[in-house]
PDB file of C-alpha atoms in Angstrom:
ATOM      1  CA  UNK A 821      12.926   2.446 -19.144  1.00 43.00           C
ATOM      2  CA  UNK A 822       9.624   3.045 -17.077  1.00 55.00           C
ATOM      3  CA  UNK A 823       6.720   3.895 -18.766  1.00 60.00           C
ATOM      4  CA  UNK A 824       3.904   5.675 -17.400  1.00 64.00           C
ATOM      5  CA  UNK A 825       0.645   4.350 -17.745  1.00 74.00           C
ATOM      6  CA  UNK A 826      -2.097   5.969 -15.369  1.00 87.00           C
ATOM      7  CA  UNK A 827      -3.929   3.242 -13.914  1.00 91.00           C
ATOM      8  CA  UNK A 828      -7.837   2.446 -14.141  1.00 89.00           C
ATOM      9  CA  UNK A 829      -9.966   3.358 -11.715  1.00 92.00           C
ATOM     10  CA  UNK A 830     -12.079   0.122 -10.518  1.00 96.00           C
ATOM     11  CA  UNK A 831     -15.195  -0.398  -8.958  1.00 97.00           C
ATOM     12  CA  UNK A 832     -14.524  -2.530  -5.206  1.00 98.00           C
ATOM     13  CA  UNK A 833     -16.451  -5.185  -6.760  1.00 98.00           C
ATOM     14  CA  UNK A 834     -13.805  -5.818  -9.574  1.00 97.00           C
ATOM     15  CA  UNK A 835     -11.026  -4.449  -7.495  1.00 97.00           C
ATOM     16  CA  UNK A 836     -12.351  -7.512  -5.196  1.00 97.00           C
ATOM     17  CA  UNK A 837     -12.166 -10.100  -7.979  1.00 97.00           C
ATOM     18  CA  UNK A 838      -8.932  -8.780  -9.539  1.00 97.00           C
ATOM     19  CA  UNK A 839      -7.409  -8.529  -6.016  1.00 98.00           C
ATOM     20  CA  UNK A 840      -8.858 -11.854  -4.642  1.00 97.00           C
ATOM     21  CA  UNK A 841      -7.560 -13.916  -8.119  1.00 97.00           C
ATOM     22  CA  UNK A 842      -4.132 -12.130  -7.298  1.00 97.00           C
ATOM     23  CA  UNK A 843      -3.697 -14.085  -3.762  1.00 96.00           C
ATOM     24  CA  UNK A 844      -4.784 -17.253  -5.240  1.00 96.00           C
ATOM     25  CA  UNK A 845      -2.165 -17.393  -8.012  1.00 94.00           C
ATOM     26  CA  UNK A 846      -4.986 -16.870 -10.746  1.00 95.00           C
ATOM     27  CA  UNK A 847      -4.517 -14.759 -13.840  1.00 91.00           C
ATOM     28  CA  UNK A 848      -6.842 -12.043 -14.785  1.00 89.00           C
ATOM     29  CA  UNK A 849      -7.578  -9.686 -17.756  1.00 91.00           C
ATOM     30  CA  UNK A 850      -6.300  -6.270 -15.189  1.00 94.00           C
ATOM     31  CA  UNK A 851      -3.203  -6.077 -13.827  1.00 95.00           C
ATOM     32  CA  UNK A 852      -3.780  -6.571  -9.848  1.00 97.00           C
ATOM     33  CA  UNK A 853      -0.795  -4.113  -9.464  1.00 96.00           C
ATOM     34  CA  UNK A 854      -2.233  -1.730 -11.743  1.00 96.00           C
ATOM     35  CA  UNK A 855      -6.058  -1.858 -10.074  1.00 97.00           C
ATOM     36  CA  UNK A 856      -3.880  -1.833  -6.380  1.00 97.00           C
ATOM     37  CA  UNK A 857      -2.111   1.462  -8.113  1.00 97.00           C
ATOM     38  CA  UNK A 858      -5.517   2.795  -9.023  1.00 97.00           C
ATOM     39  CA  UNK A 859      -7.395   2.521  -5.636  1.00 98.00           C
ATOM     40  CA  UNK A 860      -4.502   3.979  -3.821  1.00 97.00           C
ATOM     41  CA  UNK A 861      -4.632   7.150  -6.595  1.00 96.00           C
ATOM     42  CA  UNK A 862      -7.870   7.497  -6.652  1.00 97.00           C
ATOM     43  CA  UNK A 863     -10.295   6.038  -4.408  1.00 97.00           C
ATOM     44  CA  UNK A 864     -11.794   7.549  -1.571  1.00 97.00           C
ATOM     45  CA  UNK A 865     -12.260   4.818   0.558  1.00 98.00           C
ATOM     46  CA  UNK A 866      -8.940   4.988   2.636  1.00 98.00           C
ATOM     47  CA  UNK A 867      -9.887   2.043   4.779  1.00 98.00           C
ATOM     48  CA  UNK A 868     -10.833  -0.261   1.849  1.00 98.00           C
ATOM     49  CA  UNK A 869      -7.779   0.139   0.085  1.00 98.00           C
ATOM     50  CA  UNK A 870      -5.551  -0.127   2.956  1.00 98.00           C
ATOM     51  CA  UNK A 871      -7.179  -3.457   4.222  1.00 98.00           C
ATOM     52  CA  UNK A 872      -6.271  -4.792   0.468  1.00 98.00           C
ATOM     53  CA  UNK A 873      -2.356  -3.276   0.360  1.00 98.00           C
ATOM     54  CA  UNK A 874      -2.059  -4.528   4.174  1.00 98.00           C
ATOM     55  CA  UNK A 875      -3.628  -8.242   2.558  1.00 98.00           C
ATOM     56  CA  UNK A 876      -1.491  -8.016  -0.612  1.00 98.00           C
ATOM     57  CA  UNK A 877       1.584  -7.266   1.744  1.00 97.00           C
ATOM     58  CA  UNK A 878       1.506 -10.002   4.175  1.00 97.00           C
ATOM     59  CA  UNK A 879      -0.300 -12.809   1.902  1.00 97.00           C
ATOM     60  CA  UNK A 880       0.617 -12.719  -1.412  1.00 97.00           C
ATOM     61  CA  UNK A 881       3.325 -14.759  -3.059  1.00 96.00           C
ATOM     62  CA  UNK A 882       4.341 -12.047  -5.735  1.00 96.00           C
ATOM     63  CA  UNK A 883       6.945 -10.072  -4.780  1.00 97.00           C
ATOM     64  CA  UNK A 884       6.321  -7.304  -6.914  1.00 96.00           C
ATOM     65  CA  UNK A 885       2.554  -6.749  -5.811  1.00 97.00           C
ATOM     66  CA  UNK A 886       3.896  -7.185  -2.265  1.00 98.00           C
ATOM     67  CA  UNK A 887       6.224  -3.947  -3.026  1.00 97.00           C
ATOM     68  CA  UNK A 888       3.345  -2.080  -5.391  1.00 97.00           C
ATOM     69  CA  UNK A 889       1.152  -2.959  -2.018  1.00 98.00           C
ATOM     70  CA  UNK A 890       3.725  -1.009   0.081  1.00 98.00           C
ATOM     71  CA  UNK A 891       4.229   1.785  -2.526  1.00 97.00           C
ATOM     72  CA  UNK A 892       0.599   2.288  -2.186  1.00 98.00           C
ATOM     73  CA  UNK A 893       0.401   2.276   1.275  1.00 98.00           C
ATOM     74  CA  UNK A 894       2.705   5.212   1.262  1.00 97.00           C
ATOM     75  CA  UNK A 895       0.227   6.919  -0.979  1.00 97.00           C
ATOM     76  CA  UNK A 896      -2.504   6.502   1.302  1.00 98.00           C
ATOM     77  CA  UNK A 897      -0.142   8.110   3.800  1.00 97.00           C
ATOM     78  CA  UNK A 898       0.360  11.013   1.525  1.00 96.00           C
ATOM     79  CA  UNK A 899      -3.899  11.141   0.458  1.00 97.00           C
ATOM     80  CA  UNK A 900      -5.248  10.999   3.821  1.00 96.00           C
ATOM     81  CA  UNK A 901      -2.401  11.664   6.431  1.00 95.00           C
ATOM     82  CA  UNK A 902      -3.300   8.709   8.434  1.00 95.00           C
ATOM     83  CA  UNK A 903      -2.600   4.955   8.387  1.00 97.00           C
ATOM     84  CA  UNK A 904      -3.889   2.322  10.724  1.00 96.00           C
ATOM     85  CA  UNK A 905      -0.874   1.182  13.191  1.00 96.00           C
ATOM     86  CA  UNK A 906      -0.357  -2.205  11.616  1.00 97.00           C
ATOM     87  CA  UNK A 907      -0.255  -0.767   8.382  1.00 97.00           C
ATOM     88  CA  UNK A 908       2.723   1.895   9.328  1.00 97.00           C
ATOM     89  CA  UNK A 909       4.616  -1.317  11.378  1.00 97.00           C
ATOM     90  CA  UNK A 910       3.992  -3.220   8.116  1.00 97.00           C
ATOM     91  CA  UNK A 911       5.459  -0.660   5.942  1.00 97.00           C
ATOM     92  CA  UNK A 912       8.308  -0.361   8.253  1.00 96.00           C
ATOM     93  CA  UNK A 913       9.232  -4.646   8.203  1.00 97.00           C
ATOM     94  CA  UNK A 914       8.910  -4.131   4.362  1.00 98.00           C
ATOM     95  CA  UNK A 915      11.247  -1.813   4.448  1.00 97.00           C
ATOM     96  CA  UNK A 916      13.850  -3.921   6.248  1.00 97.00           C
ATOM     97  CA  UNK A 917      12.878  -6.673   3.607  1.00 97.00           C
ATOM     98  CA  UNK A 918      15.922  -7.939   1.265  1.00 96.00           C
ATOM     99  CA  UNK A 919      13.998  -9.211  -1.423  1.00 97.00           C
ATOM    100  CA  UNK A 920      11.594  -6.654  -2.344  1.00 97.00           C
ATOM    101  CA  UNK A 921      13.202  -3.631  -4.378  1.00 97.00           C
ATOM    102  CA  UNK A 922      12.871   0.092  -3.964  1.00 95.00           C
ATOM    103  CA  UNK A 923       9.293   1.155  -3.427  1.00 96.00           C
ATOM    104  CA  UNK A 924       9.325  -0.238  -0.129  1.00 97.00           C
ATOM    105  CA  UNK A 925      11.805   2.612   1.002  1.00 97.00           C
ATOM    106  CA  UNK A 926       9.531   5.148  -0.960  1.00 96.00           C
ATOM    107  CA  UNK A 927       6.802   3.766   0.949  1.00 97.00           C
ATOM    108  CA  UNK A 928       8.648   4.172   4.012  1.00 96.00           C
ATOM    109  CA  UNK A 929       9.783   7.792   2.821  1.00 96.00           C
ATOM    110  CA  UNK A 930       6.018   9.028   2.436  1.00 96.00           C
ATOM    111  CA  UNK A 931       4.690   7.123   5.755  1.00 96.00           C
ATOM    112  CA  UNK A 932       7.535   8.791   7.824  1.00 94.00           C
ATOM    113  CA  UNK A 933       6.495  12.584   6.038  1.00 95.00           C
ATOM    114  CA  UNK A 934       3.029  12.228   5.375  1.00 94.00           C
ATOM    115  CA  UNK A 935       1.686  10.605   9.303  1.00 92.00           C
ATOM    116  CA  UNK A 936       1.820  13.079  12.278  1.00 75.00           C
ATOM    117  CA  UNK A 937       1.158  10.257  14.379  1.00 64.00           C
ATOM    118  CA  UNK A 938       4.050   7.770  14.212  1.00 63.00           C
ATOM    119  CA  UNK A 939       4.283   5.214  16.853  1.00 56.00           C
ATOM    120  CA  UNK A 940       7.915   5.915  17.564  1.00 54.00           C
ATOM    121  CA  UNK A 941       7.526   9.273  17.162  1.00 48.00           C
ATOM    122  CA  UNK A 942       4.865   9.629  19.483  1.00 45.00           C
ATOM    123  CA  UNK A 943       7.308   7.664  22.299  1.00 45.00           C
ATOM    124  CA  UNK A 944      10.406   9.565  21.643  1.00 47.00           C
ATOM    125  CA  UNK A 945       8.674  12.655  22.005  1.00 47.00           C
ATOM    126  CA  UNK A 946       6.888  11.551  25.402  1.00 48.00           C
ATOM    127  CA  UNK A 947       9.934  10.914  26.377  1.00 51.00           C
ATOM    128  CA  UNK A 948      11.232  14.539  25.671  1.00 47.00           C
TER     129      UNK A 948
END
């Protein structure tokens, strides 16, 4: 059973240290997935956040934070209705991913809804 726990809000410093320790295999006293949770909840910095979820995503060896990183990226999507293109291709690989479990399709769920600007979108409609 999942339990909800809301996540803390972090300054960039320690979501920097917490995030940072994460990639390097290093243990810390906060949950990286938790602080990633937090940042893509609550902070208002779209493009700090996604630079860390599109970091987590490609570089980390943790499978779970890889698919937390994804989940949040789809939150972003649904905050600020915008994600940079490698972000939205990245969502879209993880997606197509085997190993990761199901947050990468929710992230995929709330990039397709939430962007108005989709790459393929934006062809298939050119070519309308």
């Amino acid at each position: 059973m999942n339990i909800y726990e809301d996540p803390p809000v972090v300054s960039h410093g320690l979501a920097d240290e917490v995030l940072t320790a994460a990639l390097e295999g290093r243990d810390q006293a906060l949950s990286p997935n938790s602080v990633l949770v937090g940042l893509a909840l609550y902070d208002d910095d779209r493009l700090f956040v996604e630079r860390w979820c599109y970091r987590i995503a490609q570089d980390c060896a943790d499978l779970w934070l890889v698919a937390t990183a994804s989940l949040c990226l789809g939150h972003l999507a649904r905050r600020f209705g915008y994600l940079e293109p490698a972000s939205v291709v990245l969502v879209c690989e993880l997606a197509e991913r085997t190993d990761l479990d199901g947050r990468v399709f929710s992230a995929l769920e709330d990039v397709t809804f939430f962007l108005e600007e989709l790459p393929n979108r934006r062809k298939a409609e050119q070519g309308n």
